[in-house]
Amino acid sequence: MGKDIELAILFADVVGSTRIYEVMGDLRARDMILTCVEIMRAATEHNHGTVIKTIGDEIMATFPTANDAINAGSRMQHDIRIHAELKVEGQPIAIRIGGHFGPVVLENRDIFGAAVHTANRMTSQAKAGQIMITSAMVERLAPEWQSAVRQIDVATLKGKTSEDELFEVLWQKEDATSMLPAIALGAAAASRDKQRSRRLRLRFQGQEIVVDESRANIAIGRAEENDIVVKGNLISRLHAKIELVRNKFQLVDQSTNGTFVTTREGEEAFVRRDTMQLKGEGLIGFGRVPENNSSLTVRYVCEE
């Protein structure tokens, strides 16, 4: 008989393992993948987790608490990234991680249930170096970890009819710090920031919104609760944010289809579930390259 129990479930796998085999050869690639799996196993056991199974380059593990799971996930990401021998053509091997908290059936040292499938599908939402989790896991995190989580999107996961909120864990220390209020920056830095007070002007369909110290966070997307509402079939409900962080304007993409930026000088950039700094002036397109005369394009000007 199986036993019903609530657990944190984590899936982690190596990104681009097929290419690793092509570049490194079968024996060398196999050793590298095994090293990654062992690092993931060690991080699991170090944080009170249980490895349920490994399948090739993937590991499935359970934890008694959400905090244990995220501690293990961040340890996996860190240890694999800094491992001197886990590099392909000079670039570090990367893993992606997905997690969920929910009821499972524990039977014969294996787990079953909808929560397992949800955790697995969160992994498919993650890209290299990311940890993606559900709101059910976020709700069970300690405040320290909750402060290092940001909502990326709302999406319908494969096999489900209802939408799920997708959250990224900013496991790197510098990323987590950027989500917190700026503190202890030093007297010299604080003084310098005051002297370089900046603002970003956003123009869209006849309206202008200013991002500055008094309004340091602007949300953009197709949902009505956003500060800038942009309608379109390629635009996510919560598509992107623009934040003033340590006197820099950061574009934070949270979407499925990404955000495109074209500067006045003609330089083009694309960001998807990642962050880039906005400088000078230019155009922003959501899910598509911005066109100068399009009603879906946001214009930005950075002023000092």
Coordinates of C-alpha atoms in Angstrom, one line a residue:
M1 CA 0.0 0.0 0.0
G2 CA 1.2 3.5 -0.9
K3 CA 1.3 6.3 1.7
D4 CA 0.1 9.8 1.0
I5 CA 2.5 12.5 2.1
E6 CA 3.3 16.2 1.2
L7 CA 6.8 16.8 0.0
A8 CA 8.9 19.3 -1.9
I9 CA 9.8 17.7 -5.3
L10 CA 12.9 18.8 -7.3
F11 CA 13.9 17.8 -10.8
A12 CA 17.3 18.8 -12.1
D13 CA 19.0 18.0 -15.5
V14 CA 22.0 18.9 -17.5
V15 CA 21.4 21.4 -20.3
G16 CA 22.6 20.5 -23.8
S17 CA 23.9 17.0 -22.9
T18 CA 23.6 15.9 -26.6
R19 CA 26.0 18.6 -27.6
I20 CA 28.4 17.7 -24.7
Y21 CA 28.6 14.2 -26.2
E22 CA 29.2 15.5 -29.7
V23 CA 32.0 17.9 -28.6
M24 CA 33.7 15.9 -25.8
G25 CA 33.2 12.3 -27.1
D26 CA 31.3 9.5 -25.4
L27 CA 33.7 8.6 -22.6
R28 CA 34.6 12.1 -21.6
A29 CA 31.0 13.3 -21.8
R30 CA 29.8 10.3 -19.8
D31 CA 32.3 11.1 -17.0
M32 CA 31.2 14.8 -17.0
I33 CA 27.5 13.9 -16.8
L34 CA 28.2 11.4 -14.0
T35 CA 30.1 14.1 -12.1
C36 CA 27.1 16.5 -12.4
V37 CA 24.7 13.8 -11.2
E38 CA 27.0 13.1 -8.2
I39 CA 27.1 16.8 -7.3
M40 CA 23.3 17.0 -7.5
R41 CA 23.1 13.8 -5.3
A42 CA 25.5 15.2 -2.7
A43 CA 23.6 18.6 -2.5
T44 CA 20.4 16.6 -2.0
E45 CA 21.7 14.5 0.8
H46 CA 23.4 17.4 2.4
N47 CA 20.1 19.2 2.7
H48 CA 18.0 16.4 4.2
G49 CA 16.7 15.2 0.8
T50 CA 16.2 11.8 -0.8
V51 CA 17.2 10.9 -4.4
I52 CA 14.3 9.0 -5.7
K53 CA 15.8 8.2 -9.1
T54 CA 18.4 9.3 -11.7
I55 CA 17.7 8.9 -15.4
G56 CA 20.7 9.7 -17.6
D57 CA 21.5 13.3 -16.9
E58 CA 18.4 14.0 -14.7
I59 CA 17.8 13.6 -11.0
M60 CA 14.5 13.5 -9.1
A61 CA 14.6 14.2 -5.4
T62 CA 12.2 14.9 -2.5
F63 CA 12.7 17.1 0.6
P64 CA 10.7 17.5 3.8
T65 CA 10.5 21.3 3.4
A66 CA 10.6 23.8 0.6
N67 CA 13.6 25.5 2.2
D68 CA 15.6 22.2 2.1
A69 CA 14.8 21.9 -1.6
I70 CA 15.8 25.4 -2.6
N71 CA 19.0 25.1 -0.4
A72 CA 19.8 22.0 -2.3
G73 CA 19.0 23.5 -5.7
S74 CA 21.1 26.6 -5.1
R75 CA 24.0 24.3 -3.9
M76 CA 23.7 22.2 -7.1
Q77 CA 23.8 25.3 -9.3
H78 CA 26.8 26.8 -7.4
D79 CA 28.9 23.7 -7.2
I80 CA 28.5 22.7 -10.9
R81 CA 29.1 26.3 -12.1
I82 CA 32.5 26.6 -10.2
H83 CA 33.7 23.0 -10.9
A84 CA 37.0 23.4 -12.8
E85 CA 36.6 20.3 -14.9
L86 CA 32.9 20.8 -16.0
K87 CA 33.6 23.0 -19.0
V88 CA 32.9 22.5 -22.7
E89 CA 34.9 24.6 -25.1
G90 CA 35.8 26.9 -22.2
Q91 CA 32.1 27.4 -21.1
P92 CA 30.8 25.9 -17.8
I93 CA 28.2 23.1 -18.0
A94 CA 24.8 24.3 -16.8
I95 CA 21.8 22.6 -15.2
R96 CA 18.2 23.7 -14.9
I97 CA 16.0 22.9 -12.0
G98 CA 12.2 22.8 -11.4
G99 CA 10.3 22.4 -8.2
H100 CA 6.9 22.1 -6.6
F101 CA 5.4 21.3 -3.2
G102 CA 2.4 19.0 -2.9
P103 CA 0.8 15.7 -2.1
V104 CA 2.4 12.5 -3.5
V105 CA 1.9 8.8 -3.1
L106 CA 5.1 7.1 -1.7
E107 CA 5.3 3.5 -2.6
N108 CA 8.3 1.2 -3.0
R109 CA 10.8 4.0 -2.7
D110 CA 9.1 5.9 -5.6
I111 CA 6.6 8.7 -5.7
F112 CA 3.5 9.2 -7.9
G113 CA 0.9 11.9 -8.4
A114 CA 0.0 15.1 -10.1
A115 CA 2.5 17.0 -8.0
V116 CA 5.4 15.0 -9.5
H117 CA 4.3 16.0 -13.0
T118 CA 4.0 19.6 -12.1
A119 CA 7.5 19.7 -10.7
N120 CA 8.8 18.0 -13.8
R121 CA 7.0 20.5 -16.1
M122 CA 8.5 23.4 -14.1
T123 CA 11.9 22.1 -15.1
S124 CA 11.0 22.5 -18.8
Q125 CA 10.1 26.1 -18.1
A126 CA 13.6 26.8 -16.7
K127 CA 16.6 27.7 -18.8
A128 CA 20.3 27.1 -18.1
G129 CA 21.3 28.2 -14.6
Q130 CA 17.7 28.8 -13.5
I131 CA 15.6 27.4 -10.6
M132 CA 11.8 27.6 -11.4
I133 CA 9.2 26.9 -8.8
T134 CA 5.4 27.1 -8.3
S135 CA 3.5 29.4 -6.0
A136 CA 2.8 26.4 -3.7
M137 CA 6.5 26.2 -3.0
V138 CA 7.0 29.9 -2.6
E139 CA 4.3 30.0 0.0
R140 CA 6.2 27.5 2.1
L141 CA 9.6 29.3 1.9
A142 CA 11.1 31.2 4.8
P143 CA 11.2 35.0 4.4
E144 CA 14.9 34.9 3.5
W145 CA 14.2 32.8 0.4
Q146 CA 10.9 34.5 -0.4
S147 CA 12.8 37.8 -0.7
A148 CA 15.0 36.2 -3.4
V149 CA 12.0 35.0 -5.6
R150 CA 10.5 36.9 -8.5
Q151 CA 7.4 36.0 -10.5
I152 CA 8.3 35.4 -14.2
D153 CA 5.0 34.6 -15.9
V154 CA 1.6 33.0 -15.7
A155 CA 1.3 30.0 -18.0
T156 CA -0.7 26.9 -18.7
L157 CA 1.7 23.9 -18.1
K158 CA 1.5 21.0 -20.5
G159 CA -1.3 18.6 -19.5
K160 CA -3.2 21.1 -17.3
T161 CA -6.2 23.3 -18.0
S162 CA -5.6 26.0 -15.4
E163 CA -2.9 28.6 -15.4
D164 CA 0.1 28.4 -12.9
E165 CA 2.3 31.2 -11.6
L166 CA 5.9 30.7 -12.5
F167 CA 8.6 31.9 -10.1
E168 CA 12.4 32.1 -10.5
V169 CA 14.6 31.7 -7.5
L170 CA 17.5 34.2 -7.6
W171 CA 20.0 31.7 -6.1
Q172 CA 23.1 33.7 -6.8
K173 CA 24.0 36.0 -4.0
E174 CA 24.4 39.1 -6.2
D175 CA 21.0 38.5 -7.9
A176 CA 19.3 38.0 -4.5
T177 CA 20.8 41.2 -3.2
S178 CA 19.5 43.2 -6.1
M179 CA 15.9 42.3 -5.1
L180 CA 16.3 43.7 -1.6
P181 CA 16.3 47.3 -0.5
A182 CA 19.7 49.0 -1.1
I183 CA 21.4 49.0 2.3
A184 CA 25.0 49.3 3.5
L185 CA 26.3 50.6 0.2
G186 CA 28.9 52.8 1.9
A187 CA 28.9 56.5 2.5
A188 CA 30.9 57.2 -0.7
A189 CA 28.6 55.2 -2.9
A190 CA 25.5 56.7 -1.3
S191 CA 26.8 60.2 -1.9
R192 CA 27.7 59.4 -5.5
D193 CA 24.2 58.0 -6.1
K194 CA 22.6 61.2 -4.8
Q195 CA 24.7 63.3 -7.1
R196 CA 23.8 61.1 -10.1
S197 CA 20.0 61.1 -9.6
R198 CA 18.5 59.6 -12.8
R199 CA 15.2 59.1 -14.5
L200 CA 13.8 57.1 -17.3
R201 CA 11.0 58.3 -19.5
L202 CA 8.7 55.7 -21.1
R203 CA 6.3 56.8 -23.9
F204 CA 3.5 54.6 -25.1
Q205 CA 0.4 55.4 -27.0
G206 CA 0.4 59.0 -26.0
Q207 CA 1.1 58.4 -22.3
E208 CA 4.4 59.1 -20.5
I209 CA 5.6 57.3 -17.3
V210 CA 8.7 58.3 -15.5
V211 CA 10.8 55.8 -13.5
D212 CA 12.9 57.4 -10.8
E213 CA 13.5 57.2 -7.1
S214 CA 9.8 58.0 -6.3
R215 CA 8.5 55.3 -8.7
A216 CA 11.2 52.7 -9.1
N217 CA 9.2 49.8 -10.5
I218 CA 7.0 49.7 -13.6
A219 CA 5.1 46.5 -14.8
I220 CA 4.4 45.9 -18.5
G221 CA 2.1 43.2 -20.0
R222 CA -1.3 42.5 -21.4
A223 CA -3.1 42.1 -18.1
E224 CA -5.0 45.2 -17.0
E225 CA -3.2 45.5 -13.6
N226 CA 0.1 46.5 -15.3
D227 CA 1.3 50.1 -15.3
I228 CA 1.6 49.9 -19.1
V229 CA -0.9 47.6 -20.8
V230 CA 0.2 46.3 -24.2
K231 CA -2.2 44.0 -26.0
G232 CA -1.1 41.3 -28.4
N233 CA -1.0 37.5 -28.9
L234 CA 2.8 37.4 -28.3
I235 CA 2.6 39.4 -25.1
S236 CA 2.5 37.6 -21.7
R237 CA 0.1 38.7 -18.9
L238 CA 3.1 39.8 -16.8
H239 CA 5.6 40.4 -19.6
A240 CA 8.4 42.6 -18.2
K241 CA 9.4 45.0 -15.5
I242 CA 11.6 48.1 -15.5
E243 CA 13.3 48.7 -12.2
L244 CA 15.7 51.4 -10.8
V245 CA 18.3 49.3 -8.9
R246 CA 21.4 50.9 -7.5
N247 CA 20.9 53.9 -9.8
K248 CA 20.7 51.7 -12.9
F249 CA 17.6 51.0 -15.0
Q250 CA 17.1 47.3 -15.4
L251 CA 14.7 45.6 -17.9
V252 CA 13.5 42.3 -16.4
D253 CA 11.9 40.0 -18.9
Q254 CA 9.3 37.6 -17.4
S255 CA 7.7 36.4 -20.6
T256 CA 7.4 33.4 -22.8
N257 CA 8.4 35.1 -26.0
G258 CA 11.0 37.6 -24.7
T259 CA 11.6 41.3 -25.1
F260 CA 13.5 43.1 -27.9
V261 CA 15.4 46.4 -27.5
T262 CA 16.8 48.6 -30.3
T263 CA 18.9 51.6 -29.3
R264 CA 19.0 54.9 -31.2
E265 CA 22.4 53.8 -32.6
G266 CA 20.8 50.7 -34.1
E267 CA 22.2 48.1 -31.7
E268 CA 19.8 45.3 -31.1
A269 CA 19.4 43.1 -28.0
F270 CA 17.1 40.2 -27.0
V271 CA 16.3 39.2 -23.4
R272 CA 14.1 36.3 -22.3
R273 CA 13.6 35.6 -18.6
D274 CA 16.7 37.5 -17.9
T275 CA 17.8 41.1 -17.1
M276 CA 19.6 43.8 -19.1
Q277 CA 20.5 47.4 -18.4
L278 CA 18.8 50.2 -20.3
K279 CA 21.0 53.1 -21.4
G280 CA 20.6 56.1 -23.7
E281 CA 17.4 55.9 -25.6
G282 CA 15.6 53.5 -27.9
L283 CA 12.7 51.3 -28.6
I284 CA 11.3 48.2 -26.7
G285 CA 9.2 45.5 -28.4
F286 CA 7.4 42.8 -26.5
G287 CA 7.5 39.4 -28.2
R288 CA 8.7 41.0 -31.4
V289 CA 11.3 43.4 -32.8
P290 CA 10.1 47.0 -32.1
E291 CA 8.9 49.0 -35.1
N292 CA 9.2 52.8 -35.0
N293 CA 5.6 53.5 -35.9
S294 CA 4.0 50.5 -34.1
S295 CA 1.4 51.1 -31.5
L296 CA 2.9 48.2 -29.6
T297 CA 6.3 49.8 -29.2
V298 CA 7.5 51.5 -26.0
R299 CA 10.0 54.3 -26.4
Y300 CA 12.5 55.0 -23.6
V301 CA 14.9 57.9 -22.8
C302 CA 17.4 57.7 -20.0
E303 CA 18.1 61.1 -18.4
E304 CA 20.7 62.1 -15.8

